[in-house]
C-alpha cells in the first residue's frame, strides 16, 4: 500500500512537506518500506543500525517523470557529486544519457558504471595535470574553467600526441534568481567570464583541442520554474551570439539546478511548467539550438527523494521539560540535515519514526545524535509518536549530499552503511 494517502493526518498537518517526501514509498502496517524492505530487514541485510537506504524504483520513476515532462530532445546527465555510491551511479548509468564528474575518482566511477565515455563531462575549478591526463585517457569532454587550464590541457595533449574534446564553462553576466546556492554571475571561481570567452575562441579552434560545447551552471536547489526558465532564456541568448563563431559545436549544457522540497515552506518544483517553458524556448531560439544536443545536468533532483537515512533510538530523556530522543545517527553521517551544509538557518528535514507510521504524534521532541556538540541536531521540536529505545528514526529526502558530504571521521563513531534496494 502506498503512503500517498496520508496515514496519519495529524502528522501531515504538522509537517506539510512530509506528504511529498513519503510519496515514493510504500509501507507495511507501521513500517516504512524502502525497496520493499522494512527497517529491520535492511538492518539485517547490512548488519548495521545506522544506514542510508536508496529506493531504485523511486530513482527510475523520477527519470521517467522528467522524460515525460521535458522536450524529447533534452538529454539528462547525472551529476555524480550528489551521490557517488557506486550502485546508485551504476543504476543511473542505465537510466540517463551521460554523467558529470568533478574529480578523477568520480570520473573512474562514471567510466566503470558503463556510461559512454564521450557522454561524460569533467567540470570543476582546479583540475590538476593528473586529472587532465585522466580525462584525456578516458576520452571524456573537459569543461574548461580558465584560460590557464585550457593551455595546460593543450600542452598535455601535445605531449601525449592526443586530442581532447572540450567545452567552455561560461560565467555569464546574469545570476540565477531564487537559487539556494548561486554559482554564476559576478566574480566567481567557476567558469570563464562571458567577456573573456571571445578572446579564447580563436585559440580553441586550432591545435589539439576541439571545442564541442558550452556549459552554463547558474546554481542549485531552485524550486521556481519561472526562475529556472529565465536563466535558460538568458543562456540561450548567449548561445545565439556564440553559435556563428563555433562551427564544430555539438552540445549546449544548460545546467540544471532543479530543487527538491526539504523544508516545511518548500513547494514542489512544477516540472510540467519547466517542460512547457523549455519547449517554447527551443522554438524561439530554433536557429541557435538547431542540430545541438541540449543537456540538463541534475544531481539531487534524481536521487534526493529516493534516499532515507535510518538510525536507531538509543535513549529518551527529559531536560527542563523538553523531551530528547537520542539516536545513534547524527551530523557525522548527515551534515546537511543538521543545517551545517550551506544553510543560513537550520530547518527540519521531513522525518518519521519508520516503525510507527500510523501512530499519532505527541508533544514536540528534540531529536539529537550521539556527538558531543550542540550542533548534532537531527530534528528540532518535531511532532513524533512517543519514542522508545529501539525505534527507527528516519530522515527523508536524504538521497543526495548525505554520506559523501559529511565529516564521517568526526568523533570516530565509524562510517555509515549504504544500500540500494
Ligand atoms: C553541484 C553541481 C551539480 C548538481 O547540483 P544539484 O543541485 O545536486 O542538482 C550540477 N552541475 C554542477 C556544475 C555542479 O557543480
CSV table of C-alpha atoms and ligand atoms in Angstrom, one decimal:
chain,number,residue,atom,x,y,z
A,1,UNK,CA,0.0,0.0,0.0
A,2,UNK,CA,1.2,3.5,-0.8
A,3,UNK,CA,1.6,6.4,1.5
A,4,UNK,CA,0.2,8.9,-0.9
A,5,UNK,CA,-2.9,8.9,1.2
A,6,UNK,CA,-1.9,10.3,4.5
A,7,UNK,CA,-1.9,7.5,7.1
A,8,UNK,CA,-1.8,10.0,9.8
A,9,UNK,CA,-3.5,13.4,9.1
A,10,UNK,CA,-2.2,15.0,12.3
A,11,UNK,CA,1.4,14.3,11.3
A,12,UNK,CA,0.9,15.6,7.8
A,13,UNK,CA,-0.7,18.8,9.0
A,14,UNK,CA,2.3,19.4,11.3
A,15,UNK,CA,4.8,18.9,8.5
A,16,UNK,CA,3.3,19.7,5.1
A,17,UNK,CA,6.4,18.7,3.2
A,18,UNK,CA,6.1,15.2,4.7
A,19,UNK,CA,3.4,14.1,2.3
A,20,UNK,CA,5.6,14.8,-0.8
A,21,UNK,CA,8.6,13.2,0.9
A,22,UNK,CA,6.7,9.9,1.7
A,23,UNK,CA,5.0,9.7,-1.7
A,24,UNK,CA,7.7,7.5,-3.3
A,25,UNK,CA,7.5,4.9,-0.6
A,26,UNK,CA,5.1,2.1,0.3
A,27,UNK,CA,4.5,0.8,3.9
A,28,UNK,CA,3.6,-2.4,5.6
A,29,UNK,CA,1.5,-1.8,8.6
A,30,UNK,CA,3.5,0.7,10.6
A,31,UNK,CA,6.8,0.1,8.8
A,32,UNK,CA,8.2,2.3,6.1
A,33,UNK,CA,9.5,0.2,3.2
A,34,UNK,CA,12.5,1.1,1.0
A,35,UNK,CA,12.7,-1.2,-2.0
A,36,UNK,CA,10.1,-3.4,-0.3
A,37,UNK,CA,12.1,-3.9,2.9
A,38,UNK,CA,11.3,-2.9,6.4
A,39,UNK,CA,13.9,-1.1,8.5
A,40,UNK,CA,14.6,-4.3,10.5
A,41,UNK,CA,15.1,-6.2,7.2
A,42,UNK,CA,17.5,-3.7,5.9
A,43,UNK,CA,19.4,-3.7,9.2
A,44,UNK,CA,19.7,-7.4,8.9
A,45,UNK,CA,21.0,-7.2,5.3
A,46,UNK,CA,23.7,-4.7,6.3
A,47,UNK,CA,24.3,-5.9,9.9
A,48,UNK,CA,24.1,-2.3,10.8
A,49,UNK,CA,21.8,0.0,12.8
A,50,UNK,CA,22.7,3.3,11.0
A,51,UNK,CA,22.4,3.4,7.2
A,52,UNK,CA,21.2,5.1,4.1
A,53,UNK,CA,18.8,3.1,2.0
A,54,UNK,CA,18.1,4.1,-1.6
A,55,UNK,CA,15.0,3.1,-3.5
A,56,UNK,CA,15.8,2.0,-7.0
A,57,UNK,CA,12.2,2.3,-8.3
A,58,UNK,CA,11.9,5.8,-7.0
A,59,UNK,CA,15.1,6.8,-9.0
A,60,UNK,CA,13.7,5.2,-12.1
A,61,UNK,CA,10.3,6.9,-11.6
A,62,UNK,CA,12.0,10.3,-11.3
A,63,UNK,CA,13.9,9.9,-14.6
A,64,UNK,CA,10.6,8.8,-16.3
A,65,UNK,CA,8.8,11.8,-14.9
A,66,UNK,CA,11.5,14.1,-16.3
A,67,UNK,CA,11.4,12.4,-19.7
A,68,UNK,CA,7.6,12.7,-19.8
A,69,UNK,CA,7.6,16.4,-18.9
A,70,UNK,CA,10.7,17.7,-20.8
A,71,UNK,CA,11.0,18.2,-24.6
A,72,UNK,CA,12.2,14.9,-26.2
A,73,UNK,CA,15.5,16.4,-27.4
A,74,UNK,CA,16.7,17.1,-23.8
A,75,UNK,CA,19.5,14.8,-22.7
A,76,UNK,CA,19.7,14.1,-19.0
A,77,UNK,CA,23.1,13.9,-17.2
A,78,UNK,CA,23.6,12.8,-13.7
A,79,UNK,CA,26.0,14.9,-11.5
A,80,UNK,CA,27.8,12.2,-9.6
A,81,UNK,CA,28.7,14.7,-6.8
A,82,UNK,CA,25.1,14.4,-5.5
A,83,UNK,CA,25.5,10.7,-4.6
A,84,UNK,CA,28.7,8.8,-5.6
A,85,UNK,CA,27.6,5.5,-4.0
A,86,UNK,CA,28.5,3.1,-6.8
A,87,UNK,CA,25.3,1.0,-7.0
A,88,UNK,CA,23.4,4.3,-7.5
A,89,UNK,CA,25.8,5.6,-10.1
A,90,UNK,CA,25.7,2.2,-11.9
A,91,UNK,CA,21.9,2.1,-11.9
A,92,UNK,CA,21.7,5.7,-13.2
A,93,UNK,CA,24.1,4.8,-16.0
A,94,UNK,CA,21.2,2.7,-17.4
A,95,UNK,CA,18.7,5.5,-17.0
A,96,UNK,CA,20.4,8.7,-18.1
A,97,UNK,CA,22.3,9.9,-21.2
A,98,UNK,CA,25.5,10.9,-19.6
A,99,UNK,CA,27.3,11.9,-16.4
A,100,UNK,CA,29.0,15.0,-15.0
A,101,UNK,CA,32.1,14.4,-12.8
A,102,UNK,CA,34.3,16.8,-10.9
A,103,UNK,CA,37.3,14.7,-9.8
A,104,UNK,CA,39.4,11.9,-11.1
A,105,UNK,CA,37.7,9.4,-8.8
A,106,UNK,CA,34.3,10.5,-9.9
A,107,UNK,CA,35.5,10.1,-13.5
A,108,UNK,CA,36.6,6.5,-12.8
A,109,UNK,CA,33.3,5.7,-11.1
A,110,UNK,CA,31.3,7.0,-14.1
A,111,UNK,CA,33.5,5.0,-16.5
A,112,UNK,CA,33.0,1.8,-14.5
A,113,UNK,CA,29.3,2.4,-14.4
A,114,UNK,CA,29.2,1.7,-18.1
A,115,UNK,CA,28.1,5.1,-19.4
A,116,UNK,CA,29.5,6.1,-22.8
A,117,UNK,CA,32.8,7.9,-22.1
A,118,UNK,CA,32.1,10.5,-24.7
A,119,UNK,CA,29.0,11.4,-22.7
A,120,UNK,CA,31.0,12.1,-19.5
A,121,UNK,CA,31.9,15.7,-18.8
A,122,UNK,CA,34.6,16.7,-16.4
A,123,UNK,CA,34.0,20.1,-14.7
A,124,UNK,CA,35.4,21.8,-11.6
A,125,UNK,CA,37.9,24.5,-11.0
A,126,UNK,CA,41.5,23.5,-10.0
A,127,UNK,CA,41.7,20.3,-12.2
A,128,UNK,CA,45.3,19.0,-11.7
A,129,UNK,CA,47.5,17.8,-14.5
A,130,UNK,CA,46.9,14.3,-13.2
A,131,UNK,CA,43.1,14.8,-13.6
A,132,UNK,CA,43.5,16.3,-17.1
A,133,UNK,CA,45.6,13.3,-18.1
A,134,UNK,CA,42.9,11.1,-16.8
A,135,UNK,CA,40.3,12.9,-18.8
A,136,UNK,CA,42.4,12.5,-21.9
A,137,UNK,CA,42.8,8.8,-21.2
A,138,UNK,CA,39.1,8.5,-20.6
A,139,UNK,CA,38.1,10.3,-23.8
A,140,UNK,CA,35.6,12.4,-21.9
A,141,UNK,CA,34.7,16.1,-22.5
A,142,UNK,CA,36.7,18.5,-20.4
A,143,UNK,CA,34.8,21.6,-19.2
A,144,UNK,CA,37.4,24.3,-19.2
A,145,UNK,CA,37.2,26.7,-16.2
A,146,UNK,CA,40.0,29.1,-17.1
A,147,UNK,CA,42.4,30.1,-19.8
A,148,UNK,CA,45.3,28.6,-17.8
A,149,UNK,CA,43.5,25.3,-17.7
A,150,UNK,CA,43.0,25.4,-21.4
A,151,UNK,CA,46.7,26.0,-22.0
A,152,UNK,CA,47.7,23.2,-19.6
A,153,UNK,CA,45.3,20.8,-21.4
A,154,UNK,CA,46.7,21.8,-24.8
A,155,UNK,CA,50.3,21.1,-23.6
A,156,UNK,CA,49.3,17.7,-22.1
A,157,UNK,CA,47.6,16.7,-25.4
A,158,UNK,CA,50.7,17.7,-27.4
A,159,UNK,CA,52.9,15.7,-25.0
A,160,UNK,CA,50.6,12.6,-25.3
A,161,UNK,CA,50.1,13.1,-29.1
A,162,UNK,CA,46.4,13.2,-28.3
A,163,UNK,CA,43.4,15.4,-28.8
A,164,UNK,CA,40.6,16.3,-26.4
A,165,UNK,CA,37.0,17.4,-26.8
A,166,UNK,CA,36.3,20.4,-24.7
A,167,UNK,CA,33.5,22.7,-23.6
A,168,UNK,CA,33.8,26.2,-22.2
A,169,UNK,CA,32.1,26.8,-18.9
A,170,UNK,CA,30.9,30.3,-19.1
A,171,UNK,CA,30.4,32.6,-16.1
A,172,UNK,CA,27.6,34.7,-17.5
A,173,UNK,CA,26.7,38.3,-16.7
A,174,UNK,CA,23.4,37.2,-15.2
A,175,UNK,CA,22.5,35.4,-11.9
A,176,UNK,CA,20.0,32.6,-11.2
A,177,UNK,CA,17.2,34.1,-9.2
A,178,UNK,CA,15.8,32.2,-6.2
A,179,UNK,CA,18.6,29.7,-6.1
A,180,UNK,CA,19.7,28.0,-2.9
A,181,UNK,CA,23.4,28.3,-4.0
A,182,UNK,CA,24.4,30.7,-6.7
A,183,UNK,CA,27.3,29.5,-8.9
A,184,UNK,CA,27.4,32.2,-11.6
A,185,UNK,CA,27.2,35.9,-12.2
A,186,UNK,CA,29.7,38.4,-10.8
A,187,UNK,CA,33.1,37.4,-9.5
A,188,UNK,CA,33.0,33.5,-9.3
A,189,UNK,CA,35.6,30.7,-9.1
A,190,UNK,CA,33.6,28.8,-11.7
A,191,UNK,CA,33.9,29.1,-15.4
A,192,UNK,CA,35.3,31.8,-17.6
A,193,UNK,CA,33.7,35.3,-17.7
A,194,UNK,CA,31.4,35.9,-20.6
A,195,UNK,CA,33.6,38.9,-21.6
A,196,UNK,CA,36.7,36.7,-21.8
A,197,UNK,CA,35.2,34.0,-24.0
A,198,UNK,CA,35.7,35.9,-27.3
A,199,UNK,CA,39.5,36.1,-26.9
A,200,UNK,CA,39.8,32.4,-26.3
A,201,UNK,CA,37.7,31.2,-29.3
A,202,UNK,CA,40.5,31.5,-32.0
A,203,UNK,CA,43.0,29.7,-29.8
A,204,UNK,CA,40.5,26.9,-29.2
A,205,UNK,CA,39.7,26.3,-32.8
A,206,UNK,CA,43.3,25.4,-33.7
A,207,UNK,CA,45.6,22.8,-32.1
A,208,UNK,CA,44.7,19.7,-30.2
A,209,UNK,CA,41.5,20.8,-28.6
A,210,UNK,CA,38.1,20.6,-30.2
A,211,UNK,CA,35.5,23.0,-28.9
A,212,UNK,CA,32.3,20.9,-28.9
A,213,UNK,CA,30.2,22.6,-26.3
A,214,UNK,CA,29.3,25.4,-23.9
A,215,UNK,CA,28.3,24.9,-20.3
A,216,UNK,CA,26.5,27.3,-18.0
A,217,UNK,CA,25.8,26.3,-14.5
A,218,UNK,CA,23.9,29.1,-12.6
A,219,UNK,CA,23.1,27.5,-9.3
A,220,UNK,CA,21.5,24.7,-7.3
A,221,UNK,CA,18.3,24.0,-5.3
A,222,UNK,CA,15.8,26.1,-7.2
A,223,UNK,CA,12.1,25.4,-6.7
A,224,UNK,CA,10.8,28.1,-9.0
A,225,UNK,CA,10.1,27.1,-12.6
A,226,UNK,CA,10.0,30.7,-13.8
A,227,UNK,CA,13.4,31.5,-12.3
A,228,UNK,CA,14.9,28.4,-14.0
A,229,UNK,CA,13.3,29.3,-17.3
A,230,UNK,CA,14.5,32.9,-17.1
A,231,UNK,CA,18.1,31.8,-16.6
A,232,UNK,CA,17.7,29.3,-19.5
A,233,UNK,CA,16.4,32.1,-21.7
A,234,UNK,CA,19.4,34.2,-20.8
A,235,UNK,CA,21.7,31.3,-21.5
A,236,UNK,CA,20.1,30.7,-24.9
A,237,UNK,CA,20.5,34.4,-25.8
A,238,UNK,CA,24.2,34.0,-25.1
A,239,UNK,CA,24.3,30.8,-27.2
A,240,UNK,CA,22.7,32.7,-30.1
A,241,UNK,CA,25.6,35.2,-30.0
A,242,UNK,CA,28.3,32.5,-29.8
A,243,UNK,CA,27.0,29.9,-32.2
A,244,UNK,CA,28.0,31.5,-35.5
A,245,UNK,CA,31.6,31.6,-34.3
A,246,UNK,CA,31.8,27.9,-33.3
A,247,UNK,CA,31.2,25.6,-36.3
A,248,UNK,CA,32.1,22.4,-34.5
A,249,UNK,CA,29.6,22.8,-31.7
A,250,UNK,CA,27.8,19.6,-30.7
A,251,UNK,CA,26.1,20.4,-27.4
A,252,UNK,CA,24.9,23.1,-25.1
A,253,UNK,CA,24.8,22.2,-21.4
A,254,UNK,CA,22.1,24.4,-19.8
A,255,UNK,CA,23.0,23.4,-16.3
A,256,UNK,CA,20.1,22.3,-14.0
A,257,UNK,CA,19.5,23.5,-10.5
A,258,UNK,CA,16.2,21.7,-10.1
A,259,UNK,CA,15.5,21.7,-6.4
A,260,UNK,CA,13.8,19.3,-4.0
A,261,UNK,CA,11.5,20.3,-1.1
A,262,UNK,CA,13.5,19.7,2.1
A,263,UNK,CA,11.8,22.2,4.4
A,264,UNK,CA,8.2,22.9,5.6
A,265,UNK,CA,7.7,26.0,3.5
A,266,UNK,CA,9.2,24.5,0.3
A,267,UNK,CA,7.0,24.0,-2.7
A,268,UNK,CA,7.5,21.1,-5.2
A,269,UNK,CA,9.1,22.3,-8.4
A,270,UNK,CA,6.4,22.5,-11.2
A,271,UNK,CA,8.1,20.1,-13.7
A,272,UNK,CA,5.3,20.5,-16.2
A,273,UNK,CA,5.8,24.2,-16.3
A,274,UNK,CA,9.6,23.8,-16.8
A,275,UNK,CA,8.9,21.4,-19.6
A,276,UNK,CA,6.4,23.6,-21.4
A,277,UNK,CA,8.6,26.6,-21.0
A,278,UNK,CA,11.6,24.8,-22.4
A,279,UNK,CA,9.6,23.7,-25.4
A,280,UNK,CA,8.7,27.4,-26.1
A,281,UNK,CA,12.3,28.5,-25.6
A,282,UNK,CA,13.5,25.9,-28.1
A,283,UNK,CA,11.0,27.2,-30.7
A,284,UNK,CA,12.0,30.8,-30.0
A,285,UNK,CA,15.8,30.0,-30.3
A,286,UNK,CA,15.4,27.5,-33.1
A,287,UNK,CA,18.4,28.7,-35.0
A,288,UNK,CA,20.7,28.8,-32.0
A,289,UNK,CA,19.8,25.2,-30.9
A,290,UNK,CA,19.5,23.6,-34.4
A,291,UNK,CA,21.4,20.3,-34.5
A,292,UNK,CA,22.7,20.7,-31.0
A,293,UNK,CA,22.3,18.3,-28.1
A,294,UNK,CA,20.7,20.2,-25.2
A,295,UNK,CA,21.9,18.8,-21.9
A,296,UNK,CA,20.5,19.2,-18.4
A,297,UNK,CA,22.8,18.1,-15.6
A,298,UNK,CA,20.9,17.1,-12.4
A,299,UNK,CA,22.2,15.9,-9.1
A,300,UNK,CA,19.8,16.0,-6.2
A,301,UNK,CA,16.7,16.0,-8.3
A,302,UNK,CA,17.4,12.5,-9.5
A,303,UNK,CA,18.3,11.0,-6.1
A,304,UNK,CA,17.4,13.0,-3.0
A,305,UNK,CA,13.8,11.8,-2.8
A,306,UNK,CA,14.9,8.2,-3.1
A,307,UNK,CA,17.1,8.1,-0.1
A,308,UNK,CA,16.3,7.6,3.6
A,309,UNK,CA,18.7,7.9,6.5
A,310,UNK,CA,17.9,5.5,9.2
A,311,UNK,CA,19.1,5.5,12.8
A,312,UNK,CA,18.0,3.8,16.0
A,313,UNK,CA,16.7,5.4,19.1
A,314,UNK,CA,19.2,4.8,21.9
A,315,UNK,CA,17.7,6.8,24.7
A,316,UNK,CA,14.8,9.0,25.6
A,317,UNK,CA,15.1,11.6,28.3
A,318,UNK,CA,13.8,14.9,29.6
A,319,UNK,CA,15.6,18.1,30.4
A,320,UNK,CA,13.8,21.2,31.7
A,321,UNK,CA,10.5,19.8,30.3
A,322,UNK,CA,11.9,19.3,26.9
A,323,UNK,CA,11.9,15.6,25.8
A,324,UNK,CA,15.1,14.5,24.0
A,325,UNK,CA,15.2,11.5,21.7
A,326,UNK,CA,18.8,10.4,21.3
A,327,UNK,CA,19.8,8.3,18.3
A,328,UNK,CA,22.9,6.6,17.1
A,329,UNK,CA,22.9,8.7,13.9
A,330,UNK,CA,24.0,12.3,13.5
A,331,UNK,CA,25.7,15.0,11.6
A,332,UNK,CA,28.8,12.9,11.1
A,333,UNK,CA,26.7,11.0,8.6
A,334,UNK,CA,24.2,13.6,7.5
A,335,UNK,CA,25.7,17.1,7.8
A,336,UNK,CA,23.0,18.7,5.6
A,337,UNK,CA,20.2,17.5,7.9
A,338,UNK,CA,21.9,19.2,10.8
A,339,UNK,CA,21.8,22.5,9.0
A,340,UNK,CA,25.5,22.9,8.6
A,341,UNK,CA,25.9,22.3,4.8
A,342,UNK,CA,25.4,25.8,3.4
A,343,UNK,CA,22.1,26.6,5.1
A,344,UNK,CA,21.8,30.0,6.8
A,345,UNK,CA,19.0,29.0,9.2
A,346,UNK,CA,18.5,25.4,10.5
A,347,UNK,CA,15.2,23.9,9.4
A,348,UNK,CA,13.9,20.4,9.8
A,349,UNK,CA,14.0,17.8,7.0
A,350,UNK,CA,10.9,15.6,6.8
A,351,UNK,CA,11.3,12.9,9.5
A,352,UNK,CA,9.3,10.0,10.8
A,353,UNK,CA,9.5,7.1,13.2
A,354,UNK,CA,9.8,4.5,10.5
A,355,UNK,CA,8.3,1.7,12.6
A,356,UNK,CA,5.4,3.8,13.9
A,357,UNK,CA,4.0,5.4,10.8
A,358,UNK,CA,0.3,5.3,11.8
A,359,UNK,CA,0.7,6.4,15.4
A,360,UNK,CA,-0.4,9.8,16.5
A,361,UNK,CA,2.2,12.4,17.3
A,362,UNK,CA,2.7,13.6,20.9
A,363,UNK,CA,4.3,16.8,22.2
A,364,UNK,CA,7.2,18.0,20.1
A,365,UNK,CA,10.6,16.4,20.8
A,366,UNK,CA,14.2,17.3,20.2
A,367,UNK,CA,15.9,14.5,18.2
A,368,UNK,CA,19.7,14.6,18.6
A,369,UNK,CA,22.7,12.4,17.7
A,370,UNK,CA,25.4,10.9,19.8
A,371,UNK,CA,28.1,13.5,19.1
A,372,UNK,CA,29.3,15.8,21.9
A,373,UNK,CA,28.4,19.0,20.2
A,374,UNK,CA,25.2,21.0,20.4
A,375,UNK,CA,25.2,21.1,16.5
A,376,UNK,CA,24.2,17.5,16.4
A,377,UNK,CA,20.5,18.0,15.9
A,378,UNK,CA,18.5,15.6,13.7
A,379,UNK,CA,15.1,17.3,14.2
A,380,UNK,CA,14.3,20.4,16.2
A,381,UNK,CA,10.9,20.3,18.1
A,382,UNK,CA,9.2,17.9,15.8
A,383,UNK,CA,5.9,16.1,16.3
A,384,UNK,CA,6.6,12.3,16.5
A,385,UNK,CA,4.7,9.4,18.1
A,386,UNK,CA,6.0,8.5,21.5
A,387,UNK,CA,9.5,7.1,21.0
A,388,UNK,CA,11.3,4.3,22.9
A,389,UNK,CA,14.7,2.9,22.6
A,390,UNK,CA,14.9,0.6,19.6
A,391,UNK,CA,12.6,2.6,17.4
A,392,UNK,CA,13.8,3.5,13.9
A,393,UNK,CA,14.2,7.2,13.3
A,394,UNK,CA,14.2,8.1,9.6
A,395,UNK,CA,15.2,11.3,7.7
A,396,UNK,CA,13.6,11.5,4.3
A,397,UNK,CA,14.9,13.5,1.2
A,398,UNK,CA,18.3,12.1,2.1
A,399,UNK,CA,19.5,10.6,-1.2
A,400,UNK,CA,21.8,13.5,-2.1
A,401,UNK,CA,24.7,15.2,-0.3
A,402,UNK,CA,24.5,12.6,2.6
A,403,UNK,CA,27.2,10.2,3.3
A,404,UNK,CA,29.8,11.6,0.9
A,405,UNK,CA,29.1,15.2,2.1
A,406,UNK,CA,29.5,14.5,5.8
A,407,UNK,CA,32.5,14.5,8.2
A,408,UNK,CA,32.4,10.8,8.9
A,409,UNK,CA,35.7,10.9,10.9
A,410,UNK,CA,34.4,13.4,13.4
A,411,UNK,CA,34.2,11.8,16.8
A,412,UNK,CA,35.2,8.4,15.4
A,413,UNK,CA,31.8,6.7,15.6
A,414,UNK,CA,32.5,4.9,12.3
A,415,UNK,CA,31.3,5.2,8.8
A,416,UNK,CA,27.7,4.8,7.7
A,417,UNK,CA,26.4,1.8,5.7
A,418,UNK,CA,24.6,2.3,2.4
A,419,UNK,CA,22.3,0.0,0.3
A,420,UNK,CA,20.3,0.3,-3.0
A,421,UNK,CA,17.2,-1.8,-3.0
B,1,LIG,C1,26.8,20.5,-7.9
B,1,LIG,C2,26.6,20.6,-9.3
B,1,LIG,C3,25.6,20.0,-10.0
B,1,LIG,C4,24.5,19.2,-9.2
B,1,LIG,O1,23.8,20.1,-8.4
B,1,LIG,P1,22.4,19.6,-7.8
B,1,LIG,O2,21.9,20.8,-7.0
B,1,LIG,O3,22.6,18.4,-7.0
B,1,LIG,O4,21.5,19.3,-8.9
B,1,LIG,C5,25.5,20.0,-11.3
B,1,LIG,N1,26.4,20.7,-12.0
B,1,LIG,C6,27.5,21.3,-11.5
B,1,LIG,C7,28.5,22.0,-12.3
B,1,LIG,C8,27.6,21.3,-10.1
B,1,LIG,O5,28.6,22.0,-9.5
